[in-house]
Amino acid sequence: MKHWPYPRWVAHRGAGKLAPENTLAAFRLGAEHGYRMFECDAKLSADGVVFLMHDAELDRTTNGTGIGGDRPWGELARLDAGSWHSRAWAGEPLPTLENLARLCLGNGYHLNIEIKPTDVAIAQRTGEVVAREAARLWTGAAVPPLLTSFRPESLAGAKAVAPQLPRGLLLDSLWQGWLEMALQLDCVALVCSHALWDAATVAQAKSAGLRCLSYTVNDEWAAQRLWDLGTDAIITDRVDLFAPV
Ligand code: G3P
Ligand code: CA
């Protein structure tokens, strides 16, 4: 990817902790703070619908219990994904990827879809289904969504069904073979826990032609360090602190 079409600032899960994560209300609030790119977490319902939720379990961020991916979308769609956060968001539903795609495409927002399989056994299939759905939803769009995952199997699945969609490998540590894996998966970016970036890792990534992104950066000193290193984008919860210029 010679031309990098994405903004430098990305709002994590919509609006960080200011609204219930991964709900349309959160993405709208992030946009009100000036953000034009969002990160979200995508997984599969039992009947194969791509929906947005971070945890495998429903318990923390909805009024449901148990594994979200064990339930059909018809059940998930009736859950309250807002009350856990605060009364102001009571009744906010879980969105599908299609719901968020409509919001983004209708407003010219960019999206980073983190493929977040419920468990490793369905990592490849989750990558395939999410990528196929993203390719369908963004058909003809000027800028495609950036697909990322901690799971190489998910990125391999995405690459198999929609090789044209850009991919990024998420890293929470520099495990053996990270750079080779990113290249094998034809990634355009590495998205690292921000402390992993230093002059050496940035140079390694850049000389391999990869963009350098960071998550989740919530302090001004950390953001400044990353810009000074020459990294390309920052994912933040602090949409109220950082103005996305
Ligand atoms: O995609 C970056 C970041 O969201 C990865 O960590 O746990 O917040 O999904 P997590
Ligand atoms: Ca995420």
Coordinates of C-alpha atoms and ligand atoms in Angstrom, one line a residue:
M1 CA 0.0 0.0 0.0
K2 CA 2.0 3.0 -1.3
H3 CA -0.5 5.6 -0.4
W4 CA -1.8 5.3 3.2
P5 CA -5.4 6.4 3.1
Y6 CA -6.2 6.4 6.8
P7 CA -6.2 9.1 9.4
R8 CA -3.5 9.3 12.1
W9 CA -5.9 9.1 14.9
V10 CA -8.3 6.1 15.5
A11 CA -11.0 6.0 18.1
H12 CA -10.9 2.7 20.1
R13 CA -14.2 0.8 20.2
G14 CA -16.0 3.9 19.0
A15 CA -15.3 6.4 21.8
G16 CA -13.1 4.6 24.3
K17 CA -14.7 4.6 27.7
L18 CA -17.1 7.5 27.2
A19 CA -19.9 5.4 25.7
P20 CA -20.7 1.7 25.7
E21 CA -17.9 0.2 23.5
N22 CA -18.7 -1.2 20.0
T23 CA -22.2 0.3 19.9
L24 CA -23.4 2.7 17.3
A25 CA -23.9 5.3 20.0
A26 CA -20.1 5.1 20.7
F27 CA -19.1 5.5 17.1
R28 CA -21.4 8.5 16.8
L29 CA -19.9 10.1 19.9
G30 CA -16.4 9.5 18.6
A31 CA -17.4 11.3 15.4
E32 CA -18.8 14.2 17.5
H33 CA -15.3 14.5 19.0
G34 CA -13.9 14.9 15.4
Y35 CA -12.7 11.3 14.8
R36 CA -13.0 10.0 11.3
M37 CA -11.6 6.5 11.8
F38 CA -12.8 3.9 14.3
E39 CA -11.6 0.5 15.6
C40 CA -14.2 -2.2 16.4
D41 CA -14.2 -5.9 17.4
A42 CA -16.0 -8.3 15.1
K43 CA -17.1 -11.9 15.8
L44 CA -19.7 -14.4 14.7
S45 CA -23.1 -15.3 16.1
A46 CA -24.0 -19.0 16.1
D47 CA -25.8 -18.5 12.8
G48 CA -22.9 -16.7 11.2
V49 CA -23.9 -13.0 11.5
V50 CA -20.9 -10.7 12.0
F51 CA -21.6 -8.6 15.1
L52 CA -19.5 -6.2 17.3
M53 CA -18.4 -7.1 20.8
H54 CA -15.0 -7.3 22.4
D55 CA -15.3 -10.2 25.0
A56 CA -16.2 -13.8 24.1
E57 CA -18.7 -13.6 27.0
L58 CA -21.8 -11.4 27.0
D59 CA -21.7 -10.7 30.7
R60 CA -19.5 -7.6 31.0
T61 CA -21.1 -5.5 28.2
T62 CA -24.6 -6.7 27.9
N63 CA -27.5 -8.0 30.1
G64 CA -26.9 -11.5 28.7
T65 CA -24.8 -14.3 30.0
G66 CA -22.5 -16.9 28.5
I67 CA -20.7 -17.0 25.2
G68 CA -22.0 -14.6 22.6
G69 CA -21.0 -16.8 19.7
D70 CA -23.2 -19.6 21.0
R71 CA -26.4 -17.5 20.4
P72 CA -28.2 -16.9 17.2
W73 CA -28.3 -13.3 16.0
G74 CA -32.1 -13.1 16.7
E75 CA -31.3 -13.5 20.5
L76 CA -28.3 -11.2 20.5
A77 CA -30.2 -8.4 18.8
R78 CA -32.6 -8.2 21.7
L79 CA -29.9 -7.7 24.4
D80 CA -29.2 -4.3 26.1
A81 CA -25.6 -3.4 25.4
G82 CA -25.8 0.1 27.0
S83 CA -27.1 -0.2 30.6
W84 CA -23.8 -1.7 31.9
H85 CA -22.1 1.6 31.1
S86 CA -24.6 4.1 32.4
R87 CA -28.4 4.9 32.3
A88 CA -28.0 7.4 29.5
W89 CA -27.3 4.5 27.1
A90 CA -29.9 2.0 28.4
G91 CA -31.3 -0.1 25.6
E92 CA -28.5 0.5 23.2
P93 CA -28.3 -2.7 21.1
L94 CA -25.4 -4.8 19.8
P95 CA -24.7 -3.7 16.2
T96 CA -23.9 -5.9 13.3
L97 CA -20.9 -5.1 11.1
E98 CA -23.5 -4.1 8.5
N99 CA -25.0 -1.5 10.8
L100 CA -21.6 0.1 11.4
A101 CA -20.7 -0.1 7.7
R102 CA -23.8 2.0 6.9
L103 CA -22.8 4.6 9.4
C104 CA -19.3 4.7 8.1
L105 CA -20.1 4.7 4.4
G106 CA -22.8 7.3 4.8
N107 CA -20.5 9.7 6.5
G108 CA -17.1 9.0 4.9
Y109 CA -15.7 7.5 8.1
H110 CA -12.8 4.9 7.9
L111 CA -12.9 1.6 9.8
N112 CA -10.4 -0.8 11.4
I113 CA -12.2 -4.1 11.9
E114 CA -10.4 -6.3 14.4
I115 CA -11.3 -9.9 13.7
K116 CA -11.9 -11.3 17.2
P117 CA -12.8 -15.0 17.0
T118 CA -14.6 -16.4 20.0
D119 CA -12.0 -19.1 20.2
V120 CA -9.0 -20.4 18.2
A121 CA -11.0 -23.3 16.7
I122 CA -13.0 -20.9 14.6
A123 CA -10.3 -18.3 14.0
Q124 CA -9.9 -19.1 10.3
R125 CA -13.6 -19.3 9.6
T126 CA -14.2 -16.0 11.5
G127 CA -11.6 -14.3 9.3
E128 CA -13.2 -15.7 6.2
V129 CA -16.8 -14.6 7.1
V130 CA -15.8 -11.2 8.4
A131 CA -13.7 -10.5 5.3
R132 CA -16.4 -11.8 2.9
E133 CA -18.9 -9.5 4.6
A134 CA -16.6 -6.5 4.6
A135 CA -15.9 -7.0 0.9
R136 CA -19.6 -7.1 0.2
L137 CA -20.4 -4.1 2.3
W138 CA -17.6 -1.9 1.0
T139 CA -17.9 -2.9 -2.6
G140 CA -17.0 0.1 -4.8
A141 CA -15.9 2.2 -1.7
A142 CA -13.0 4.6 -2.3
V143 CA -11.2 3.3 0.9
P144 CA -11.6 -0.2 2.2
P145 CA -11.7 -1.1 5.9
L146 CA -8.4 -2.2 7.4
L147 CA -8.7 -5.8 8.7
T148 CA -6.6 -6.7 11.7
S149 CA -6.2 -9.6 14.1
F150 CA -4.0 -11.1 16.8
R151 CA -4.7 -14.5 15.1
P152 CA -2.7 -15.3 12.0
E153 CA -5.3 -17.9 11.2
S154 CA -8.0 -15.2 10.9
L155 CA -5.8 -13.0 8.7
A156 CA -5.1 -16.1 6.5
G157 CA -8.8 -16.7 6.2
A158 CA -9.4 -13.1 5.3
K159 CA -6.6 -13.2 2.7
A160 CA -8.1 -16.3 1.1
V161 CA -11.5 -14.9 0.5
A162 CA -10.8 -11.1 0.1
P163 CA -7.1 -10.6 -0.8
Q164 CA -7.8 -7.1 -1.9
L165 CA -8.7 -5.9 1.6
P166 CA -5.7 -4.5 3.5
R167 CA -4.6 -6.5 6.5
G168 CA -2.6 -5.7 9.7
L169 CA -1.1 -8.1 12.2
L170 CA -1.8 -7.2 15.8
L171 CA 1.0 -7.9 18.3
D172 CA 1.0 -7.8 22.1
S173 CA 4.5 -9.2 22.1
L174 CA 7.3 -9.7 19.6
W175 CA 6.9 -13.4 19.3
Q176 CA 9.3 -15.5 17.2
G177 CA 8.7 -14.9 13.5
W178 CA 6.4 -11.8 13.8
L179 CA 7.8 -10.0 10.8
E180 CA 8.0 -13.1 8.6
M181 CA 4.3 -13.9 9.5
A182 CA 3.2 -10.3 8.6
L183 CA 4.9 -10.6 5.3
Q184 CA 3.6 -14.1 4.6
L185 CA 0.1 -12.8 5.2
D186 CA 0.7 -9.9 2.8
C187 CA 0.0 -7.4 5.6
V188 CA 0.3 -3.7 5.0
A189 CA 0.6 -2.9 8.7
L190 CA 1.7 -4.0 12.1
V191 CA -0.5 -2.8 15.0
C192 CA 1.5 -3.1 18.2
S193 CA 1.0 -2.6 21.8
H194 CA 2.6 0.8 21.8
A195 CA 5.6 0.0 24.2
L196 CA 6.8 -2.5 21.5
W197 CA 7.8 0.3 19.2
D198 CA 11.3 1.7 19.4
A199 CA 13.8 2.9 16.8
A200 CA 14.8 -0.7 15.9
T201 CA 11.3 -2.2 15.5
V202 CA 10.1 0.8 13.5
A203 CA 13.1 0.5 11.2
Q204 CA 12.5 -3.3 10.8
A205 CA 8.8 -2.7 10.0
K206 CA 9.4 0.2 7.6
S207 CA 12.2 -1.5 5.7
A208 CA 9.8 -4.4 5.1
G209 CA 7.3 -1.9 3.7
L210 CA 4.9 -2.1 6.7
R211 CA 3.1 0.8 8.3
C212 CA 3.4 1.1 12.1
L213 CA 0.3 1.5 14.2
S214 CA -0.1 1.5 18.0
Y215 CA -2.8 0.6 20.5
T216 CA -4.1 1.7 23.0
V217 CA -2.4 5.1 23.6
N218 CA -4.1 7.2 26.3
D219 CA -1.2 9.5 27.5
E220 CA 0.2 12.5 25.8
W221 CA 3.8 11.5 26.5
A222 CA 3.2 8.1 24.9
A223 CA 1.6 9.6 21.8
Q224 CA 4.5 12.1 21.4
R225 CA 7.1 9.3 21.7
L226 CA 5.3 7.4 18.9
W227 CA 5.1 10.4 16.6
D228 CA 8.8 11.1 17.2
L229 CA 9.6 7.5 16.2
G230 CA 7.8 8.1 12.9
T231 CA 4.9 5.7 13.4
D232 CA 1.8 6.1 11.3
A233 CA -1.3 6.0 13.4
I234 CA -2.5 5.8 17.0
I235 CA -5.6 4.0 18.4
T236 CA -6.8 5.7 21.5
D237 CA -9.6 5.6 24.1
R238 CA -9.1 9.3 24.9
V239 CA -11.2 11.0 22.3
D240 CA -11.8 13.7 24.8
L241 CA -8.0 14.4 25.2
F242 CA -6.6 14.1 21.7
A243 CA -7.9 16.2 18.9
P244 CA -7.6 14.2 15.7
V245 CA -5.9 16.6 13.3
Ligands
G3P1 O1 -7.1 -3.3 17.9 C1 -6.3 -2.8 18.9 C2 -6.8 -3.2 20.3 O2 -8.2 -3.0 20.3 C3 -6.5 -4.6 20.6 O3 -6.8 -4.9 21.9 O4 -8.1 -6.0 23.6 O5 -8.6 -3.7 23.0 O6 -9.1 -5.6 21.4 P1 -8.2 -5.1 22.5
CA2 CA -9.9 -4.4 19.6

